[in-house]
PDB file of C-alpha atoms in Angstrom:
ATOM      1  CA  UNK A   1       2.322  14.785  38.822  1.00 47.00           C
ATOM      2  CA  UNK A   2       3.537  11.364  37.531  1.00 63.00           C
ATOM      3  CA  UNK A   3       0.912   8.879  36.259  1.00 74.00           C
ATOM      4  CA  UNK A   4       1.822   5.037  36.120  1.00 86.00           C
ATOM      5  CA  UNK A   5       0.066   2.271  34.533  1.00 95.00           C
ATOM      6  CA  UNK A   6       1.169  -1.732  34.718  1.00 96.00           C
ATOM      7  CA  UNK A   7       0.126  -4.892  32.832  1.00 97.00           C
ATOM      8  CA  UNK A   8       1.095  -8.350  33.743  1.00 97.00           C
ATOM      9  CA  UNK A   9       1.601 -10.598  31.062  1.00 97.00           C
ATOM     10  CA  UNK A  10       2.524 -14.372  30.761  1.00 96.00           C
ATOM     11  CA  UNK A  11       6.461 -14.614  29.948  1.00 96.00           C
ATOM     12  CA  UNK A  12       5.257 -16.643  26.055  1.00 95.00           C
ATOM     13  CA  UNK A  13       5.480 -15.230  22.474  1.00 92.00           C
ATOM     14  CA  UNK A  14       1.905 -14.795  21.834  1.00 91.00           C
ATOM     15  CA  UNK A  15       1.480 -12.504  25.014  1.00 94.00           C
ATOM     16  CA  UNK A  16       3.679 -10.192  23.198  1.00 94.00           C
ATOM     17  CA  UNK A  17       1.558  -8.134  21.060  1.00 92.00           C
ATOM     18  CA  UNK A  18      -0.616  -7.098  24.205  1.00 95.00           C
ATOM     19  CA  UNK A  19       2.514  -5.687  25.662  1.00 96.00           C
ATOM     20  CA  UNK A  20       2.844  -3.764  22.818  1.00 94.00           C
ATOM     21  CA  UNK A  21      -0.300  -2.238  22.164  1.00 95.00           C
ATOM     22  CA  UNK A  22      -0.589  -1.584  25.958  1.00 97.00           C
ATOM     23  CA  UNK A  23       3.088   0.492  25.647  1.00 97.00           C
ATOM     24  CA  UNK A  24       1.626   2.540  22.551  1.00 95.00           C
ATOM     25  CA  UNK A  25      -1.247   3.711  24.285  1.00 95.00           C
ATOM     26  CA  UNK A  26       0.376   4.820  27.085  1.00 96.00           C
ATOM     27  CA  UNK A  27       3.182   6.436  24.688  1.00 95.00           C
ATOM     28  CA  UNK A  28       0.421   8.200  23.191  1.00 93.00           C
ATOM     29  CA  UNK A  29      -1.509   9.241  26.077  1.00 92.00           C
ATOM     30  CA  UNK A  30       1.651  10.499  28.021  1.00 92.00           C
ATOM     31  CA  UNK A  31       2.394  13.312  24.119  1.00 90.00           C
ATOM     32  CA  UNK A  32       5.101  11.446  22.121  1.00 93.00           C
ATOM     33  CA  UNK A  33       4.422  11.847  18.931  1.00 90.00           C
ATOM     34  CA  UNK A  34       3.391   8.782  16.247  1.00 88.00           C
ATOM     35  CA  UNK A  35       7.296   8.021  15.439  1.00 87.00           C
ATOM     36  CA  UNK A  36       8.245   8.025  19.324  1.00 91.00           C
ATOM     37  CA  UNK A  37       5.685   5.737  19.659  1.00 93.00           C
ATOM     38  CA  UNK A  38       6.526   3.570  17.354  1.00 91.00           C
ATOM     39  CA  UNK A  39       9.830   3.257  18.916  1.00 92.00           C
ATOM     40  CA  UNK A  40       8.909   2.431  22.543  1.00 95.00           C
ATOM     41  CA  UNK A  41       6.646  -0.506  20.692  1.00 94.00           C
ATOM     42  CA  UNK A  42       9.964  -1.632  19.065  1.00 92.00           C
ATOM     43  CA  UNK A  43      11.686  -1.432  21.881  1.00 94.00           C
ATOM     44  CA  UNK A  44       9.398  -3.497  24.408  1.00 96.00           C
ATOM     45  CA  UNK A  45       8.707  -6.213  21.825  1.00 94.00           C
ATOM     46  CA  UNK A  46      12.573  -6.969  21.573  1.00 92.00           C
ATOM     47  CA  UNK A  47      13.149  -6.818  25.929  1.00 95.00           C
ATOM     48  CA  UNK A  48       9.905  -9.374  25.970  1.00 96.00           C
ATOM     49  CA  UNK A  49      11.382 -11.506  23.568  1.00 93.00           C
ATOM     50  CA  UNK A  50      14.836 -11.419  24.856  1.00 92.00           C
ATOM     51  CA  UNK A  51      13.381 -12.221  28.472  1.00 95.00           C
ATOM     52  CA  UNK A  52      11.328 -15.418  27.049  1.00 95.00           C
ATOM     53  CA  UNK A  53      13.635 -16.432  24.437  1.00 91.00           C
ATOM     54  CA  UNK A  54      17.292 -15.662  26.812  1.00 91.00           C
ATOM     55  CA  UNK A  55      15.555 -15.618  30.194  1.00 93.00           C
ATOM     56  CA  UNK A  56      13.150 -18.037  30.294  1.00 94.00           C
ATOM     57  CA  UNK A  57      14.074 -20.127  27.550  1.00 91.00           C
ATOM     58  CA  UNK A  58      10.775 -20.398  26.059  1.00 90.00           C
ATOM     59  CA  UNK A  59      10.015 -21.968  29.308  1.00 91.00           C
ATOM     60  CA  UNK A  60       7.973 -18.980  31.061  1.00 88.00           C
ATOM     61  CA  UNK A  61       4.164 -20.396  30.596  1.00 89.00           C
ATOM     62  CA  UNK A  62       4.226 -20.066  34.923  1.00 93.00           C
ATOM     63  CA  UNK A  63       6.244 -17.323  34.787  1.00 95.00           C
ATOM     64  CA  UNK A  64       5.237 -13.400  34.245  1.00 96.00           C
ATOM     65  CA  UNK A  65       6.458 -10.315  32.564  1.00 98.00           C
ATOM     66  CA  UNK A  66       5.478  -6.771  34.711  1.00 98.00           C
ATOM     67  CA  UNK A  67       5.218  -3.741  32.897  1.00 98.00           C
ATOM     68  CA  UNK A  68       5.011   0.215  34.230  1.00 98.00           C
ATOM     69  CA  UNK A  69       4.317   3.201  31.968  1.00 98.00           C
ATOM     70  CA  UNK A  70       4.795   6.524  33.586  1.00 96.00           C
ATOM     71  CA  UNK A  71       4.966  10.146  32.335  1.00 92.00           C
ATOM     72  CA  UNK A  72       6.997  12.445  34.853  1.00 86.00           C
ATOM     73  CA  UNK A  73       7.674  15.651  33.476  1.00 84.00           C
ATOM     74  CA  UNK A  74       9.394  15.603  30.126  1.00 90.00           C
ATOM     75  CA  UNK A  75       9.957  11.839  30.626  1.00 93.00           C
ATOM     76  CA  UNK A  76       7.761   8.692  28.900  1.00 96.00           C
ATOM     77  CA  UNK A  77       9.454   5.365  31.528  1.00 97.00           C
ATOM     78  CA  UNK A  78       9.131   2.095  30.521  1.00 97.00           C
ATOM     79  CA  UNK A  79       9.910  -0.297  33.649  1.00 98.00           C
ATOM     80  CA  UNK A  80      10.473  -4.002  32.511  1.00 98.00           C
ATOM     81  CA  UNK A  81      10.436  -6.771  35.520  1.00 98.00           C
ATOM     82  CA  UNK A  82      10.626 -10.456  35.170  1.00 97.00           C
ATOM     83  CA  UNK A  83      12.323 -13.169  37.061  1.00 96.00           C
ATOM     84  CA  UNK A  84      14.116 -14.655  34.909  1.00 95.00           C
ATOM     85  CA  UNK A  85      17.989 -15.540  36.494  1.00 94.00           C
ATOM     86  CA  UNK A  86      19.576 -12.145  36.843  1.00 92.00           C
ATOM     87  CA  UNK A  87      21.538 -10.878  33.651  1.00 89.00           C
ATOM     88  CA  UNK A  88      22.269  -7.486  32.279  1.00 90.00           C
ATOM     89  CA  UNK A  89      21.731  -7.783  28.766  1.00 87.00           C
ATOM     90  CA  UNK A  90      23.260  -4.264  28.387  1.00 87.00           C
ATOM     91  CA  UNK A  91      27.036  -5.382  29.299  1.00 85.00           C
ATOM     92  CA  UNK A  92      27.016  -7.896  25.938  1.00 76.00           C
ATOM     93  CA  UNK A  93      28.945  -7.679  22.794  1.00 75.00           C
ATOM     94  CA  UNK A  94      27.265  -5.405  20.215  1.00 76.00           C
ATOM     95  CA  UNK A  95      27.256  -6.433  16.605  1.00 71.00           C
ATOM     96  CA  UNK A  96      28.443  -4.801  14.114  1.00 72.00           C
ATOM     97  CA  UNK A  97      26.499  -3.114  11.546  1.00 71.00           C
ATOM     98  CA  UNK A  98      28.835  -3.092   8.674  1.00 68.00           C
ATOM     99  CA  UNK A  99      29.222  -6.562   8.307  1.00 73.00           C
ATOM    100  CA  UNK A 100      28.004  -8.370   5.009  1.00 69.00           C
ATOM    101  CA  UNK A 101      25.045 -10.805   4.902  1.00 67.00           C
ATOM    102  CA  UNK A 102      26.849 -13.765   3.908  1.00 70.00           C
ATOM    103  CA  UNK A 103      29.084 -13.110   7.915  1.00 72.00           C
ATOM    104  CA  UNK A 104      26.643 -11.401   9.192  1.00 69.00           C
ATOM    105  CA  UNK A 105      24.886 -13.499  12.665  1.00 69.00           C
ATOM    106  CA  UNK A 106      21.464 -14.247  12.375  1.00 63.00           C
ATOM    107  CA  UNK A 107      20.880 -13.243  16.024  1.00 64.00           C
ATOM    108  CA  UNK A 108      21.953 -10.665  19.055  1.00 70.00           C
ATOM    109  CA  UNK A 109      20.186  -7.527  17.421  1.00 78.00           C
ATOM    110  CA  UNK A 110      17.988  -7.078  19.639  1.00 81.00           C
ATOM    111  CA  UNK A 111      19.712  -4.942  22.408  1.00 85.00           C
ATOM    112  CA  UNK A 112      21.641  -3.153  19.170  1.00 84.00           C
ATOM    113  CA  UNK A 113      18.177  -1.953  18.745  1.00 83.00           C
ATOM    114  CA  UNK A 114      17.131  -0.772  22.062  1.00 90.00           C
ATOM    115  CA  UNK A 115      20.038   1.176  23.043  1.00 89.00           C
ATOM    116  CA  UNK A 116      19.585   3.032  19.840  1.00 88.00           C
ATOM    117  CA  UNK A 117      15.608   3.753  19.959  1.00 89.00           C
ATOM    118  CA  UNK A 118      15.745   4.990  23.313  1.00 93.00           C
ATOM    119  CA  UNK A 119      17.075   8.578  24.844  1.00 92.00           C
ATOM    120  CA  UNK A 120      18.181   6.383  28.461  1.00 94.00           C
ATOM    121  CA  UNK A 121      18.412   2.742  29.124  1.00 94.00           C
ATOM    122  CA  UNK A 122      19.980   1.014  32.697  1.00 95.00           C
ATOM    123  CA  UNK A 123      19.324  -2.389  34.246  1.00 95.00           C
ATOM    124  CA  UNK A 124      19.724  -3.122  38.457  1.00 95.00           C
ATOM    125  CA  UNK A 125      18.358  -6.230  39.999  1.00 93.00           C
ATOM    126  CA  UNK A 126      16.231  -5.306  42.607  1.00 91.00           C
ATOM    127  CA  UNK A 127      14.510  -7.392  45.007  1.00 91.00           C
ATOM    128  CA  UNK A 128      15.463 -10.336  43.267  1.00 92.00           C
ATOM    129  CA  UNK A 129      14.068  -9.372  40.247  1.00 96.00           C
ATOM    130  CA  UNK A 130      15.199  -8.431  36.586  1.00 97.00           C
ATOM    131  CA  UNK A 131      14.415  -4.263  36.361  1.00 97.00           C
ATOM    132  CA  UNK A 132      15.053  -2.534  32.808  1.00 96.00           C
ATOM    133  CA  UNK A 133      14.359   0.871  32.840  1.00 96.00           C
ATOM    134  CA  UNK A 134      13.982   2.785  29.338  1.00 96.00           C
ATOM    135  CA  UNK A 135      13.602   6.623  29.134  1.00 96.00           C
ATOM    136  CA  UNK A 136      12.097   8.299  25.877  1.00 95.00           C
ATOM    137  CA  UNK A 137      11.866  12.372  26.256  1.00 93.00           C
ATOM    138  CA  UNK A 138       8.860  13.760  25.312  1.00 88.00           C
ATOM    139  CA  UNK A 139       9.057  15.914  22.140  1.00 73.00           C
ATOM    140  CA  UNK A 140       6.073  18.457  20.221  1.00 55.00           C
ATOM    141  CA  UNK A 141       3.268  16.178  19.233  1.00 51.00           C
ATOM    142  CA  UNK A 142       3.028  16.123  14.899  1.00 49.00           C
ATOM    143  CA  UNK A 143       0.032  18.228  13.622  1.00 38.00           C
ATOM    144  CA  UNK A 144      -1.315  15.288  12.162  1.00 42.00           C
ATOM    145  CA  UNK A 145      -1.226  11.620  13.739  1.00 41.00           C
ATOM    146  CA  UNK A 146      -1.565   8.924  11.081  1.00 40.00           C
ATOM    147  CA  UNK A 147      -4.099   6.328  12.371  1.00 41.00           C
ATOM    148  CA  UNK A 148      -2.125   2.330  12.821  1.00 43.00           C
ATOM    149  CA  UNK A 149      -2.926   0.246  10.373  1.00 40.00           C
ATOM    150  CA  UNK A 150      -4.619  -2.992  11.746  1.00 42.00           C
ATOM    151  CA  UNK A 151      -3.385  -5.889   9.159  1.00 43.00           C
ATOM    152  CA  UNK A 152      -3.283 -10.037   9.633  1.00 49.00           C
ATOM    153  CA  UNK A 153      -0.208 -11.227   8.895  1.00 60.00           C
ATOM    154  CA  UNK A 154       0.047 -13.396   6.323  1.00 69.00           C
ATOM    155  CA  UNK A 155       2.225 -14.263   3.247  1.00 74.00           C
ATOM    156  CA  UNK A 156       1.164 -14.481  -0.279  1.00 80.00           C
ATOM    157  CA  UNK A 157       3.162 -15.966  -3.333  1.00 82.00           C
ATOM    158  CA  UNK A 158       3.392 -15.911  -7.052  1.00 82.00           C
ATOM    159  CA  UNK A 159       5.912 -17.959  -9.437  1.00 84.00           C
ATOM    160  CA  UNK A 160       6.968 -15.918 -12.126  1.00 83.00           C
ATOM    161  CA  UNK A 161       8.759 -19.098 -14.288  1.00 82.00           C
ATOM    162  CA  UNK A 162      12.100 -19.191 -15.312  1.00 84.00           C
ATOM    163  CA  UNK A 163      13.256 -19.731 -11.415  1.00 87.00           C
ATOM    164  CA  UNK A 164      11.471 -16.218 -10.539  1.00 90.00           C
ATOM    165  CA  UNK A 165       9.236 -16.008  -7.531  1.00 90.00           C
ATOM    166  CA  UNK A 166       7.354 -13.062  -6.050  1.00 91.00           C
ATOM    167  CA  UNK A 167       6.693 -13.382  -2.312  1.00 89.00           C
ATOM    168  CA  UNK A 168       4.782 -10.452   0.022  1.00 88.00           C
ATOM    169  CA  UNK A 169       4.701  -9.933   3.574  1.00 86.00           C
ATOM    170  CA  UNK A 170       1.774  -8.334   4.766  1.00 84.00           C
ATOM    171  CA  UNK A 171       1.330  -7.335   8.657  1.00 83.00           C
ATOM    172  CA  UNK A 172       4.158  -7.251  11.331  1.00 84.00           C
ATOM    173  CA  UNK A 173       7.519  -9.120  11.232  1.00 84.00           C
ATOM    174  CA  UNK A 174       7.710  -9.378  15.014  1.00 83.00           C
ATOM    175  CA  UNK A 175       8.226 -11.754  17.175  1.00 77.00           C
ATOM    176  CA  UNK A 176       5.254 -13.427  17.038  1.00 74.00           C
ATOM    177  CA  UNK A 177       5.770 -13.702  12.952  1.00 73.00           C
ATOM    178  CA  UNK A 178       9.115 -15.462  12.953  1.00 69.00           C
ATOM    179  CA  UNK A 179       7.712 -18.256  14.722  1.00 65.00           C
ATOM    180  CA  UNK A 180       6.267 -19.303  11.224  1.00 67.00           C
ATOM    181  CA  UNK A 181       7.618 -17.406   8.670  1.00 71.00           C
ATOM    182  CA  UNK A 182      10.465 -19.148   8.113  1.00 73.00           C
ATOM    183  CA  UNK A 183       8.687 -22.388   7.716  1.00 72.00           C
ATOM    184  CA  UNK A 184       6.203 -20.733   5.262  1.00 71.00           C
ATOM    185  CA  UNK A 185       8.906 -19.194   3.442  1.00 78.00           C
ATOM    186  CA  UNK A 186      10.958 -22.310   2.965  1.00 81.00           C
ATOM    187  CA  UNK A 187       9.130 -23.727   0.272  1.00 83.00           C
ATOM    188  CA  UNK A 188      10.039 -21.090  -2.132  1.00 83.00           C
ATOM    189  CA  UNK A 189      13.425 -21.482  -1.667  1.00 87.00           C
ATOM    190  CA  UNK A 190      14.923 -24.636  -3.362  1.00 82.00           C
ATOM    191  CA  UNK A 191      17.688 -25.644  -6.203  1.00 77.00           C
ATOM    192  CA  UNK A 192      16.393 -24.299  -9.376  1.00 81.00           C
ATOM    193  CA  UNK A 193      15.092 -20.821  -7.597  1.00 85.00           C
ATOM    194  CA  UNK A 194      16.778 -18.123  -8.999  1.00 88.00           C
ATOM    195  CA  UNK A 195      15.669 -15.030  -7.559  1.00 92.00           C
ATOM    196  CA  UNK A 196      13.202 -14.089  -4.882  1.00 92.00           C
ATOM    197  CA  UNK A 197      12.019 -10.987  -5.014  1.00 93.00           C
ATOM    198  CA  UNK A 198      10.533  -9.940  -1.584  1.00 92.00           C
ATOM    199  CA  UNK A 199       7.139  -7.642  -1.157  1.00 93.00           C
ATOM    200  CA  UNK A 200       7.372  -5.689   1.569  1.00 92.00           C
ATOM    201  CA  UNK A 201       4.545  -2.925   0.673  1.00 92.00           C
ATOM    202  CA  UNK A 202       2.399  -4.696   3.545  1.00 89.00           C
ATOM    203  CA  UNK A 203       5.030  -4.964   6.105  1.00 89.00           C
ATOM    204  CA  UNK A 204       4.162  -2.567   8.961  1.00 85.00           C
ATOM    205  CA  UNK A 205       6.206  -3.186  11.759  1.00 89.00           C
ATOM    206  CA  UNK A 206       9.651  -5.108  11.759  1.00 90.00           C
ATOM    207  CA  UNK A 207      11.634  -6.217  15.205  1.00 89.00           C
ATOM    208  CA  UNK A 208      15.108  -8.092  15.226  1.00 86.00           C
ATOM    209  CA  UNK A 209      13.524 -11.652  14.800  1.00 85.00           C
ATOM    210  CA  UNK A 210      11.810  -9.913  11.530  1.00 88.00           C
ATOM    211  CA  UNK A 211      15.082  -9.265  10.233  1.00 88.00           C
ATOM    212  CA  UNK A 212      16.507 -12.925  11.174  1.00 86.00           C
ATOM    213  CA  UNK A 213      14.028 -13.949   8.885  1.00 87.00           C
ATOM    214  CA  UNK A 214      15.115 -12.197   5.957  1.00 89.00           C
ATOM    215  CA  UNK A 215      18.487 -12.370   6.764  1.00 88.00           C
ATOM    216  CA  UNK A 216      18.041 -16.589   6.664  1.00 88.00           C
ATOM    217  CA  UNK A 217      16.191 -16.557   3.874  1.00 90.00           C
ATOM    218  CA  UNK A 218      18.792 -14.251   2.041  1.00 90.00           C
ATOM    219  CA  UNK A 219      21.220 -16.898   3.136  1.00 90.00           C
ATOM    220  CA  UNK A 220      19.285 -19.915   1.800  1.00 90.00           C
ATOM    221  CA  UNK A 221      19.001 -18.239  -1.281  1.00 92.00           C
ATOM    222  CA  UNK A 222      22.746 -17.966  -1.812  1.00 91.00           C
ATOM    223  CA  UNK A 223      23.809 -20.641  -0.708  1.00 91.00           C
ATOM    224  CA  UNK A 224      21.663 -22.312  -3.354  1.00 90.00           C
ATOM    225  CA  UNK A 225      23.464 -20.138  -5.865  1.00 92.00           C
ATOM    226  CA  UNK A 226      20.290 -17.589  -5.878  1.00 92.00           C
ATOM    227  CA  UNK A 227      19.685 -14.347  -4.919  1.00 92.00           C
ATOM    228  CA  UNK A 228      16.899 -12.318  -3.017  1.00 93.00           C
ATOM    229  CA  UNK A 229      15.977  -8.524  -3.143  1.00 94.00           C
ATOM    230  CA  UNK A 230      13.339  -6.373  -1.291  1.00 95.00           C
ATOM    231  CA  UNK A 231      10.774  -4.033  -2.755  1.00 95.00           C
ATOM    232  CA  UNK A 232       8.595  -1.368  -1.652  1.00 95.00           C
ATOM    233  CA  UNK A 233       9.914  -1.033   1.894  1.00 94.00           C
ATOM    234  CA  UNK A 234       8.076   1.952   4.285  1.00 92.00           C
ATOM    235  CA  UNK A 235       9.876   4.419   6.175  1.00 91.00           C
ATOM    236  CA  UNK A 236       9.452   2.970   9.263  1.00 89.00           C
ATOM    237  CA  UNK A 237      11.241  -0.293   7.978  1.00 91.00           C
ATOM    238  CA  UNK A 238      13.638   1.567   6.203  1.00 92.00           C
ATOM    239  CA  UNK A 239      14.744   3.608   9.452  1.00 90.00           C
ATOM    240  CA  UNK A 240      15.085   0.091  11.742  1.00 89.00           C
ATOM    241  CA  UNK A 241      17.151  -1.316   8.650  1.00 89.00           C
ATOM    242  CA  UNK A 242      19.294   1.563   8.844  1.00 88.00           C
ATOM    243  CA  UNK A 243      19.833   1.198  12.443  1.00 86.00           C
ATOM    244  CA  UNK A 244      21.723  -2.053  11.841  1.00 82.00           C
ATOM    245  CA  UNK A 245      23.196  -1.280   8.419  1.00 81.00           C
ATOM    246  CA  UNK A 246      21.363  -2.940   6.119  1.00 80.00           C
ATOM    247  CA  UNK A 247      20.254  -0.122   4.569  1.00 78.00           C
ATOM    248  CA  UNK A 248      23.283  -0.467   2.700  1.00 76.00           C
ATOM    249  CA  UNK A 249      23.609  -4.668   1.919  1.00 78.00           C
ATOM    250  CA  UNK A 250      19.792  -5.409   0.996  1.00 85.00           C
ATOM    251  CA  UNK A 251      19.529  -4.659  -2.645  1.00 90.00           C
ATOM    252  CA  UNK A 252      16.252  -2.585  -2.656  1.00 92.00           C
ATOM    253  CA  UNK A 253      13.775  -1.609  -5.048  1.00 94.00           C
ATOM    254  CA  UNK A 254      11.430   1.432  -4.829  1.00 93.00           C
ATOM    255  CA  UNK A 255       8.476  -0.576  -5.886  1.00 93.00           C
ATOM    256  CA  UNK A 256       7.593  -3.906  -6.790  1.00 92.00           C
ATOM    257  CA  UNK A 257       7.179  -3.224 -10.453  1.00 92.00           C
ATOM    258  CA  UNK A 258      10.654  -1.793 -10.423  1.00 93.00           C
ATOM    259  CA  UNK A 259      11.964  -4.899  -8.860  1.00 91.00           C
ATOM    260  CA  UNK A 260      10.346  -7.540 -11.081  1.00 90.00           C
ATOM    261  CA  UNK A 261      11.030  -5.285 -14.645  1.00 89.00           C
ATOM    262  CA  UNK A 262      14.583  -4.421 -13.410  1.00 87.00           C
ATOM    263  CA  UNK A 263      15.874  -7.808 -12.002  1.00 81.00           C
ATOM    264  CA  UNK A 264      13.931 -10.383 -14.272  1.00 72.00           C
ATOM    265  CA  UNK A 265      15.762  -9.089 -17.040  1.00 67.00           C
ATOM    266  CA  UNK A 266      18.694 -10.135 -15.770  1.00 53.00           C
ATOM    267  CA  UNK A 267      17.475 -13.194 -15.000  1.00 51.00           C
ATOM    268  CA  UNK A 268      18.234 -15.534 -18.554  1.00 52.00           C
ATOM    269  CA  UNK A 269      15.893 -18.045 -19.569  1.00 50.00           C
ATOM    270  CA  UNK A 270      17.204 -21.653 -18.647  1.00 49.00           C
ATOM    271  CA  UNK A 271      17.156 -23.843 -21.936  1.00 45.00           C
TER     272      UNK A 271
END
């Protein structure tokens, strides 16, 4: 026998980390296991975003965002309404992975990311409204589910000299994040900045907007005739950055203390 549940949320930013918490516990509740889970949150973070960012152009404070869990048979639905002008975000160019940073858009990953997170995706219009449907199949729950981590975002700094500066992420890159990181991140990236080495031991969670972020700052940093590298990335980060190939272009570090005793080195002291 199918069960449903539905939340109504306000079509703005900060209304977007309800929708996700309501979409794990129903993920949960309906048998997918921790890493499912994780990937239905993924996925309905980027579809609310891409509604009030493409849809409603950050315009949406009147408007609202439906949402309907159900569990038939093998089967965990995620139903996605709005009313936004009618668009099929499915039929749109996808990026490609294998392109380097430095050509490499800032934007139009979201999608990339849903189609690959979830076993069936389709969009209709009916009755005048946006409907997204996304399908993830239920599989074995793990013997062991890891509780979720419940961490403020935040970002914390440390200049190393010599045009060296250590800066860690703590808490989820979502969304919601990228409304200020960038801003908060800016100031550490300036002529004379050599190297940024990026923390991300605290990041827990990381959507398409989290990855514009680095991606821009990356950018910045080169452009400036610096560099940035990442350290101490989880496996849940590391499987979304393999998803759109970055895996591969990042230059990564196991740990932080790798990444500041292998790159500072190579870092000469100015005179």
């Amino acid at each position: 026998m199918a069960e449903s549940t539905r939340l109504t949320i306000p079509a703005v930013m900060g209304e977007i980390k309800q929708a996700c918490e309501f979409v794990m516990r129903a993920a949960r509740h309906a048998g997918l296991d921790e890493h499912a889970a994780y990937e239905c949150e993924l996925a309905i973070d980027e579809v609310c975003t891409n509604i009030i960012e493409h849809g409603y152009e950050f315009n949406g404070e009147a408007q609202k965002i439906d949402i309907i869990c159900e569990q038939v048979d093998e089967r965990f639905t995620m139903v996605i309404l709005d009313d936004s002008p009618a668009f099929n975000p499915l039929l749109g160019p996808e990026p490609d992975p294998d392109t380097s940073l430095e050509d490499r858009k800032t934007g139009g990953w979201g999608v990339y990311f849903i189609k690959r997170l979830m076993d069936e995706i389709s969009y209709q219009q009916e009755d005048g409204r946006n409907r997204l449907l996304m399908v993830k199949h239920l599989q074995p729950l793990n013997a062991e589910r890891a509780p979720r981590a419940k961490i403020s975002n935040h970002i914390a700094s440390f200049e190393m000299g010599n045009g060296v500066c250590v800066v860690s992420l703590i808490g989820r890159l979502d969304s919601d994040f990228s409304l200020w990181a960038t801003e908060a991140l800016s100031p550490h990236i300036h002529e004379g900045q050599r190297l940024l080495i990026v923390d991300m031991s605290g990041v827990n969670f990381i959507t398409s907007n989290g990855i514009k972020v680095l991606v821009v700052a990356y950018k910045q940093m080169r452009a400036l005739g610096g560099n940035m590298v990442l350290a101490a990335i989880s496996n849940r980060v590391s499987d979304v950055f393999a998803i759109v190939g970055l895996d591969t272009v990042f230059v990564t570090y196991r740990s932080l203390a790798e990444a500041i005793a292998t790159t500072t080195t190579a870092v000469k002291p100015t005179s």
